[in-house]
mmCIF file of N, CA and C in Angstrom:
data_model
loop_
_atom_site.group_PDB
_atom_site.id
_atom_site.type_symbol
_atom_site.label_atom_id
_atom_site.label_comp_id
_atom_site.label_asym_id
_atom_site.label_seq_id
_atom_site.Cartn_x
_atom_site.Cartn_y
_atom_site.Cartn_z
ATOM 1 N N UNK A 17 9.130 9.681 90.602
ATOM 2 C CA UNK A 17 9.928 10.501 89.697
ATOM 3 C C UNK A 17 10.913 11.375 90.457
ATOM 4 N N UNK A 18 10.194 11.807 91.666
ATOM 5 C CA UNK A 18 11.501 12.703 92.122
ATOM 6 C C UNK A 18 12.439 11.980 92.876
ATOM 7 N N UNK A 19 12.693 10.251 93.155
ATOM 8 C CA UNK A 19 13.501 10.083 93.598
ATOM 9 C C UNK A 19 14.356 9.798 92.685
ATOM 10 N N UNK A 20 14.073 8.894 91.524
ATOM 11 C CA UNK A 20 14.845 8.981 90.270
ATOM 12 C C UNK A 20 15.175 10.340 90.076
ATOM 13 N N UNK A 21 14.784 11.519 89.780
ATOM 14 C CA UNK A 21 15.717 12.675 89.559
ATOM 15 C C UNK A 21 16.683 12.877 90.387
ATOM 16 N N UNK A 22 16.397 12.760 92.438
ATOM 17 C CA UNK A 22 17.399 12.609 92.875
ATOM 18 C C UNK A 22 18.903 11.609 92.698
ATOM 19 N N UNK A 23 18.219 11.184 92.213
ATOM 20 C CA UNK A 23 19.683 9.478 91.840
ATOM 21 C C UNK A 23 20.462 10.025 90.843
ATOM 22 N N UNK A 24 19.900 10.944 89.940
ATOM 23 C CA UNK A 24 20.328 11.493 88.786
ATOM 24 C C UNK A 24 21.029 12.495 89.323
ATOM 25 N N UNK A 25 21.146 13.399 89.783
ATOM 26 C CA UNK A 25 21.387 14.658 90.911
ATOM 27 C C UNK A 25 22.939 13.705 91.948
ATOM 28 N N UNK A 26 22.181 12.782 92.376
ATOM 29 C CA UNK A 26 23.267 12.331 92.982
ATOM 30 C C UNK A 26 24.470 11.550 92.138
ATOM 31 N N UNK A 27 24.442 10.484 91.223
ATOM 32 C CA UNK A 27 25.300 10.599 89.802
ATOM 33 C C UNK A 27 26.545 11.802 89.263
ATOM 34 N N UNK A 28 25.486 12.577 89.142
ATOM 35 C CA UNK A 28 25.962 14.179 88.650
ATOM 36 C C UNK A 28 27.388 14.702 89.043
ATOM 37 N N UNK A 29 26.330 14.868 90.952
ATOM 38 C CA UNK A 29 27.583 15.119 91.740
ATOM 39 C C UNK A 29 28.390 14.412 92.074
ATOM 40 N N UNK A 30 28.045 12.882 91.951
ATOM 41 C CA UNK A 30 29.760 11.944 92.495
ATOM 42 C C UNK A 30 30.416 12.265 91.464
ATOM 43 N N UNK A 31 29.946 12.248 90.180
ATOM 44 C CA UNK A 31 31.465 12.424 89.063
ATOM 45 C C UNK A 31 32.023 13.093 89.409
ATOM 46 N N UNK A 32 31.457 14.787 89.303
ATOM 47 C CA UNK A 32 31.563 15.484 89.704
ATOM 48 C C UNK A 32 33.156 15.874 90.625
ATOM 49 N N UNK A 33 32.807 14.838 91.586
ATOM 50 C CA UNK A 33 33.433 15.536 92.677
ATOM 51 C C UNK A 33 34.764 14.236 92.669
ATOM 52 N N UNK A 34 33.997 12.470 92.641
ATOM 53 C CA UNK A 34 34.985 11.767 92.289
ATOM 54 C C UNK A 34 35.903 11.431 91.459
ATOM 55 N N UNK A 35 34.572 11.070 90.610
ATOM 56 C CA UNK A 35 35.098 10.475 89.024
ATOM 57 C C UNK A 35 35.984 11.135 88.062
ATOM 58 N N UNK A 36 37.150 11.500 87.981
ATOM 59 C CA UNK A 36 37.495 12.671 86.969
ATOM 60 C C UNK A 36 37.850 11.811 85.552
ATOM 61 N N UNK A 37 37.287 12.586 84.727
ATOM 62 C CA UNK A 37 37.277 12.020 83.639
ATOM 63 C C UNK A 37 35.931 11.254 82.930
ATOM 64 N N UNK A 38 35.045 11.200 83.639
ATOM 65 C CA UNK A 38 33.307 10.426 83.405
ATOM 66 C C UNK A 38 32.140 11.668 83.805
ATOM 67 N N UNK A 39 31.668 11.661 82.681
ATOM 68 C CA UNK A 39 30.940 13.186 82.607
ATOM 69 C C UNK A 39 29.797 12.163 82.503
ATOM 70 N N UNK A 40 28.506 12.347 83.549
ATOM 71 C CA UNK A 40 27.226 11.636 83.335
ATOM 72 C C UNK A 40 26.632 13.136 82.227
ATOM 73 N N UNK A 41 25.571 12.235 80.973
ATOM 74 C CA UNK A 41 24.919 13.174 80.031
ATOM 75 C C UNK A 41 22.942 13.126 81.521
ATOM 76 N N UNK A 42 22.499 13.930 81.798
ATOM 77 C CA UNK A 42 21.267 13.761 82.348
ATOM 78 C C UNK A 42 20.572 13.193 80.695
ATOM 79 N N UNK A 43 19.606 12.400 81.585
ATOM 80 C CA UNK A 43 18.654 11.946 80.796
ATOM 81 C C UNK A 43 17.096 13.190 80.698
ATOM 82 N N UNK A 44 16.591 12.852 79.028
ATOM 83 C CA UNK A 44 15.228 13.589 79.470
ATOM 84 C C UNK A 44 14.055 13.221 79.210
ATOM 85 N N UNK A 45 13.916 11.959 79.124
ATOM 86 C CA UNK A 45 12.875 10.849 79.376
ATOM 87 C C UNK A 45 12.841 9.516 80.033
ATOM 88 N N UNK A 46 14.180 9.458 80.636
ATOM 89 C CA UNK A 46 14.121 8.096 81.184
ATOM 90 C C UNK A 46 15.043 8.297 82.423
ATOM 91 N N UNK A 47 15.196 6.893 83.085
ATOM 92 C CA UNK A 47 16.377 6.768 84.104
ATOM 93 C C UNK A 47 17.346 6.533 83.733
ATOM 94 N N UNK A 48 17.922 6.479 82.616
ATOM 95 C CA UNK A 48 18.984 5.858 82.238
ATOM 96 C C UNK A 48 19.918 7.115 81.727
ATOM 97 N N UNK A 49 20.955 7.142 82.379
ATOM 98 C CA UNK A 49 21.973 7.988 82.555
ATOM 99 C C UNK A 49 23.343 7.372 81.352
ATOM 100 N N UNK A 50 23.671 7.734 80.396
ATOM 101 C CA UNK A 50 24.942 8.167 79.758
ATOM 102 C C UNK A 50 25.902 8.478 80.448
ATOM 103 N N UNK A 51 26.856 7.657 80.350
ATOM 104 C CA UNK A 51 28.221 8.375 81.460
ATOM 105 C C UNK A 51 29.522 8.335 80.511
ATOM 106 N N UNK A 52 29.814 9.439 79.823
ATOM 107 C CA UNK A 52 30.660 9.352 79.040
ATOM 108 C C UNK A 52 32.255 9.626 79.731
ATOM 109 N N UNK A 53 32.572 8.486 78.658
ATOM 110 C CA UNK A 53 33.885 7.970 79.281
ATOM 111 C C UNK A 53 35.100 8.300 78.194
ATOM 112 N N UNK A 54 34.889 9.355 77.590
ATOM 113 C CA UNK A 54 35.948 9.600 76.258
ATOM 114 C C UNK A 54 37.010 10.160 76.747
ATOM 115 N N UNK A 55 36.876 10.691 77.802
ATOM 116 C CA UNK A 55 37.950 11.438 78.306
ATOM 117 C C UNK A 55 38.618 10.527 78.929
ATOM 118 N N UNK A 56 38.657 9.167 79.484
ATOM 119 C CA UNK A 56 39.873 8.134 80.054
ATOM 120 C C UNK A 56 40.824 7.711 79.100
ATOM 121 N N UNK A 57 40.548 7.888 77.527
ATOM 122 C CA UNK A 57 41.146 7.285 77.049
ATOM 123 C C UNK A 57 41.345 6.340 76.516
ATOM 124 N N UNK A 58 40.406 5.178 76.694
ATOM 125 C CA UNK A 58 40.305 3.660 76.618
ATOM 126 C C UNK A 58 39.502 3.388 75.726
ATOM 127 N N UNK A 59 39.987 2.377 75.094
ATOM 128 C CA UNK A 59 39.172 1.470 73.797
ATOM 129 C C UNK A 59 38.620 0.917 74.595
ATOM 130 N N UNK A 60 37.466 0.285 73.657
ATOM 131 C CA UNK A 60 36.457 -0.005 73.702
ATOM 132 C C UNK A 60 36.687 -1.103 74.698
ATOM 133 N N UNK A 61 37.590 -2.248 74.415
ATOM 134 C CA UNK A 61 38.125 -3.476 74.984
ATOM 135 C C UNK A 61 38.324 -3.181 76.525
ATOM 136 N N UNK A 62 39.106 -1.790 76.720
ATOM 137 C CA UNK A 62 39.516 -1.050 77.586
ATOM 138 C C UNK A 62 38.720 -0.942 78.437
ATOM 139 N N UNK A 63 37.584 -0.513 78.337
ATOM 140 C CA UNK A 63 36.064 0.002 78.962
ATOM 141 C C UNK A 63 35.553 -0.612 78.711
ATOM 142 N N UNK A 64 35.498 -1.842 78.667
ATOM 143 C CA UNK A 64 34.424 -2.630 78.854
ATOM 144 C C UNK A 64 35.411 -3.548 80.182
ATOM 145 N N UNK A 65 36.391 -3.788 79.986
ATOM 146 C CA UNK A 65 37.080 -4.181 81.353
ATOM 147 C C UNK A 65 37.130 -3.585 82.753
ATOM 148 N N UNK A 66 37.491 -2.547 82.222
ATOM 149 C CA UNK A 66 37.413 -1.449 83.518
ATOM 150 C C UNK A 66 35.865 -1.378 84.346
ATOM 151 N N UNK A 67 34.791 -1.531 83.415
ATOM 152 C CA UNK A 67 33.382 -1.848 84.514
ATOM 153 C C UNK A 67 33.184 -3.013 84.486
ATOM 154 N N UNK A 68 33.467 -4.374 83.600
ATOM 155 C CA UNK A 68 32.576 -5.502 83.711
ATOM 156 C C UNK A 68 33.984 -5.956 85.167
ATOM 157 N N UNK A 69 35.068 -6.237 84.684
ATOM 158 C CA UNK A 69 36.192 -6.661 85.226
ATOM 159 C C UNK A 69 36.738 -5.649 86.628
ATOM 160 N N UNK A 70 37.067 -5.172 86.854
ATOM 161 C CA UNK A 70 37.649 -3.730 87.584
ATOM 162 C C UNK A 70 36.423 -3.676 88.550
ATOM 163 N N UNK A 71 35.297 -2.696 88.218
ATOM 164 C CA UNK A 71 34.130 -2.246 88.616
ATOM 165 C C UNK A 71 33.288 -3.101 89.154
ATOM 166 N N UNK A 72 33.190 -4.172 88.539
ATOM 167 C CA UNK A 72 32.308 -5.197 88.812
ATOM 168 C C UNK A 72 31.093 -4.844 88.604
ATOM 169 N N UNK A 73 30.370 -4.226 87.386
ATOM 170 C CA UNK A 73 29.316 -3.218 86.853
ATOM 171 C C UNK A 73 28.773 -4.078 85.760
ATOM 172 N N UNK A 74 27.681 -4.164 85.263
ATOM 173 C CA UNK A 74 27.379 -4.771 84.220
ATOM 174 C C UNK A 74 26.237 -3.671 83.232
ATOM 175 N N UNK A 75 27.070 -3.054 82.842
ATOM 176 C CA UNK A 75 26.383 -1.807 82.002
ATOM 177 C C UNK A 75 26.099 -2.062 80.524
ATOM 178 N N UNK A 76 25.175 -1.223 79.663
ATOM 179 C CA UNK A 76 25.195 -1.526 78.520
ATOM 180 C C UNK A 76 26.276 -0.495 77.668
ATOM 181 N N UNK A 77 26.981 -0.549 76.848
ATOM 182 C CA UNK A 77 28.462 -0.201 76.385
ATOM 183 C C UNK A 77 27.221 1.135 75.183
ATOM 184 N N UNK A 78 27.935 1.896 75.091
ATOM 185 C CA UNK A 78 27.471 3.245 73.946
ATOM 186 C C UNK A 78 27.279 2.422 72.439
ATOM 187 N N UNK A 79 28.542 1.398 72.230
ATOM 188 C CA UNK A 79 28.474 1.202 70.891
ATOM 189 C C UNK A 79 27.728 -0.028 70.446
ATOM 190 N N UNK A 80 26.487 -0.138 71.363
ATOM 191 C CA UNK A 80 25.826 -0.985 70.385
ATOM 192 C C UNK A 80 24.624 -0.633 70.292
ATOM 193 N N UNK A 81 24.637 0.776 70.793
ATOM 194 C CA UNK A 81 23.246 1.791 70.438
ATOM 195 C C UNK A 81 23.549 2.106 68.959
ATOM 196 N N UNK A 82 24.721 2.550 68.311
ATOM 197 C CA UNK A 82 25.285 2.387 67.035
ATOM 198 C C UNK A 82 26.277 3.703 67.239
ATOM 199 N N UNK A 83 26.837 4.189 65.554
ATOM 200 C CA UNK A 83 27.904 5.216 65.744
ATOM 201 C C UNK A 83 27.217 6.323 66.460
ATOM 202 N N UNK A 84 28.837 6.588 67.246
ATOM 203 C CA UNK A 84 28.543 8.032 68.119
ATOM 204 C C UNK A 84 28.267 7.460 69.528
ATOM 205 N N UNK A 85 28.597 6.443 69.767
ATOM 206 C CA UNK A 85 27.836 5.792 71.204
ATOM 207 C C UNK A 85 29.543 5.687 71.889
ATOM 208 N N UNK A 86 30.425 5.026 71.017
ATOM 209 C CA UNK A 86 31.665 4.772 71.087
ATOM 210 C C UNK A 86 32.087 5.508 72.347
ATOM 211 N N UNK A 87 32.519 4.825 73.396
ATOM 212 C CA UNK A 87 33.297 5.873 74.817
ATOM 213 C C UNK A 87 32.100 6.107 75.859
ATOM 214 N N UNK A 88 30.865 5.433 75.577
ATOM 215 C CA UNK A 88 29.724 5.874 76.528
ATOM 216 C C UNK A 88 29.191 4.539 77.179
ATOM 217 N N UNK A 89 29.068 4.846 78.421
ATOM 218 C CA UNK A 89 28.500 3.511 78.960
ATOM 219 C C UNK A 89 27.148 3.498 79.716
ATOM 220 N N UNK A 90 26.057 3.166 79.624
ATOM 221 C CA UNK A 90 24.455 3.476 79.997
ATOM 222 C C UNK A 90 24.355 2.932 81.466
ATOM 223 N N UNK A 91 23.926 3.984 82.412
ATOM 224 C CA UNK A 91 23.852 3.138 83.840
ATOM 225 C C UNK A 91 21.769 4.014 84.161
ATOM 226 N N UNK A 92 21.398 2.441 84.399
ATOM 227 C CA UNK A 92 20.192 2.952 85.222
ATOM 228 C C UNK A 92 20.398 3.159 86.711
ATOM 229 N N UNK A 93 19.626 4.374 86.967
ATOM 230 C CA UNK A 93 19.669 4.945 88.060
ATOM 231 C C UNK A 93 17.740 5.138 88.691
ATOM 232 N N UNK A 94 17.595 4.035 87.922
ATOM 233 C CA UNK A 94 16.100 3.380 88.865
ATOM 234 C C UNK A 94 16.093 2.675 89.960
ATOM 235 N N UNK A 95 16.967 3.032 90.581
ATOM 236 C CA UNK A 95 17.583 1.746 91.980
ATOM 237 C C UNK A 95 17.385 2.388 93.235
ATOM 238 N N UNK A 96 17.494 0.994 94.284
ATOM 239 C CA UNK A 96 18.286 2.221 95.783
ATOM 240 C C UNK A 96 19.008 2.918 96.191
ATOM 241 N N UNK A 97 19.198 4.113 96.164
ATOM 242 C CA UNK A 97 20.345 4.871 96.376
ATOM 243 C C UNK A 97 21.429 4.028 97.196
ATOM 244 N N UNK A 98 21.098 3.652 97.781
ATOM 245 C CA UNK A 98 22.705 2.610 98.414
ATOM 246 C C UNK A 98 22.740 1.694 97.092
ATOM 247 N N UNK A 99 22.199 1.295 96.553
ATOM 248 C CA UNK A 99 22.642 0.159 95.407
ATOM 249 C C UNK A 99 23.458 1.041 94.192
ATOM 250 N N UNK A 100 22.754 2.413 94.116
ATOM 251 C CA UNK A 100 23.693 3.130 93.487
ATOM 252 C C UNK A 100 24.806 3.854 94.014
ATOM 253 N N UNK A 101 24.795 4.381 95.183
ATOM 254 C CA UNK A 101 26.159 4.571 95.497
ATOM 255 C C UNK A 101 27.212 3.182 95.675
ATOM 256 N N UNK A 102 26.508 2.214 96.293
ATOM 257 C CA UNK A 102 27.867 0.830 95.805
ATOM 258 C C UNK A 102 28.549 1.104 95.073
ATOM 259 N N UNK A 103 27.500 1.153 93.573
ATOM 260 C CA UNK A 103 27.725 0.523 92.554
ATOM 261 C C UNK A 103 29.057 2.676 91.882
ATOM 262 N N UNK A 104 28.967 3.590 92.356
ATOM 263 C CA UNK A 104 29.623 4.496 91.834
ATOM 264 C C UNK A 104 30.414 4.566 92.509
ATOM 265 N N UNK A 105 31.239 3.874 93.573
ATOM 266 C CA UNK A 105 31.754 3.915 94.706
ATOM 267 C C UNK A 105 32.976 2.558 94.167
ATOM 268 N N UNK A 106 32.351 1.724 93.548
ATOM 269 C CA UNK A 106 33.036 1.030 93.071
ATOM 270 C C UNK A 106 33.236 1.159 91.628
ATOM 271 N N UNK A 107 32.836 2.288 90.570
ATOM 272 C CA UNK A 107 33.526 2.682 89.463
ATOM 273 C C UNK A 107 34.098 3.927 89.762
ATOM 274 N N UNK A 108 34.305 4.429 91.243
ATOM 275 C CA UNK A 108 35.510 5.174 91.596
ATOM 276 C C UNK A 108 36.597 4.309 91.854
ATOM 277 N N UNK A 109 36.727 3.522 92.379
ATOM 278 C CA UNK A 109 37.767 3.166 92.693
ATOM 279 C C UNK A 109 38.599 2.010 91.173
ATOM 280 N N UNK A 110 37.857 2.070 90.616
ATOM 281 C CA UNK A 110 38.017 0.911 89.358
ATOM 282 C C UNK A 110 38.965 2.385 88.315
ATOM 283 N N UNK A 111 38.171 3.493 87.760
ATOM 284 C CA UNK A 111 38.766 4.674 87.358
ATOM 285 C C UNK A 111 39.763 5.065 88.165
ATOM 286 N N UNK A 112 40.365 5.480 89.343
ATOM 287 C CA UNK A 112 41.461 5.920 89.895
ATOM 288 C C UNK A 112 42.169 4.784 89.820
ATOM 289 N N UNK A 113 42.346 3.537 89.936
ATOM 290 C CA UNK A 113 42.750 2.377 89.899
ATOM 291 C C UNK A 113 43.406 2.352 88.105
ATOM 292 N N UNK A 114 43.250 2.305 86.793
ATOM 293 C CA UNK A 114 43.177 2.771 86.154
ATOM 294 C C UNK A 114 43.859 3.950 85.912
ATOM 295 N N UNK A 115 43.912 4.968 86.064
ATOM 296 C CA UNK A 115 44.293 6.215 86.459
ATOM 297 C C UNK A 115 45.632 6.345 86.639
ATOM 298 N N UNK A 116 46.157 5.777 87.654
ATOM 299 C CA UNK A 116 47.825 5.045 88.113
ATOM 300 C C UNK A 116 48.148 4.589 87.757
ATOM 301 N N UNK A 117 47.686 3.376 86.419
ATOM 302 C CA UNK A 117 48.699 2.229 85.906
ATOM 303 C C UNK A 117 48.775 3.064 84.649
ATOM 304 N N UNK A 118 50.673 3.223 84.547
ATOM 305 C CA UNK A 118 50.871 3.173 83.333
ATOM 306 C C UNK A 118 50.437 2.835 82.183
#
């Protein structure tokens, strides 16, 4: 448990400090982290490109938890911390990437 909280902790702070615009929600029963993405801007079509395509991420999307999910994308953070920094390391660069194109 406390390394999963650390992964969560570490999440937090890459947005934080990288990601602008992707606010992780902490979880309070599970590993699975909410990373809301309302603030980029992007439809749904949009964000789901930007991590499956872009990111190279295979996340579960907010809106098929049902309404109100819309703009949120679910990342477990039950992993190796190197498998999770890859993996946020490469939805930094997918978001700033993004970010620049008109």
């Amino acid at each position: 448990l406390a390394y999963v909280e650390d992964n969560v902790r570490f999440v937090e702070d890459f947005c934080r400090r990288l990601i602008h615009g992707v606010k992780p929600w902490r979880p309070q029963a599970s590993f699975l982290v909410w990373l809301d993405c309302r603030q980029l801007g992007l439809t749904h079509d949009q964000l789901q490109h930007l991590f499956v395509d872009e990111a190279h991420l295979a996340l579960n999307d907010g809106e098929m938890f049902g309404p109100g999910g819309e703009g949120f994308m679910r990342l477990n953070v039950g992993t190796q911390r190197a498998v999770l920094r890859s993996a946020m390391e490469s939805l930094a660069r997918a978001v700033a990437g993004a970010q620049r194109k008109p």
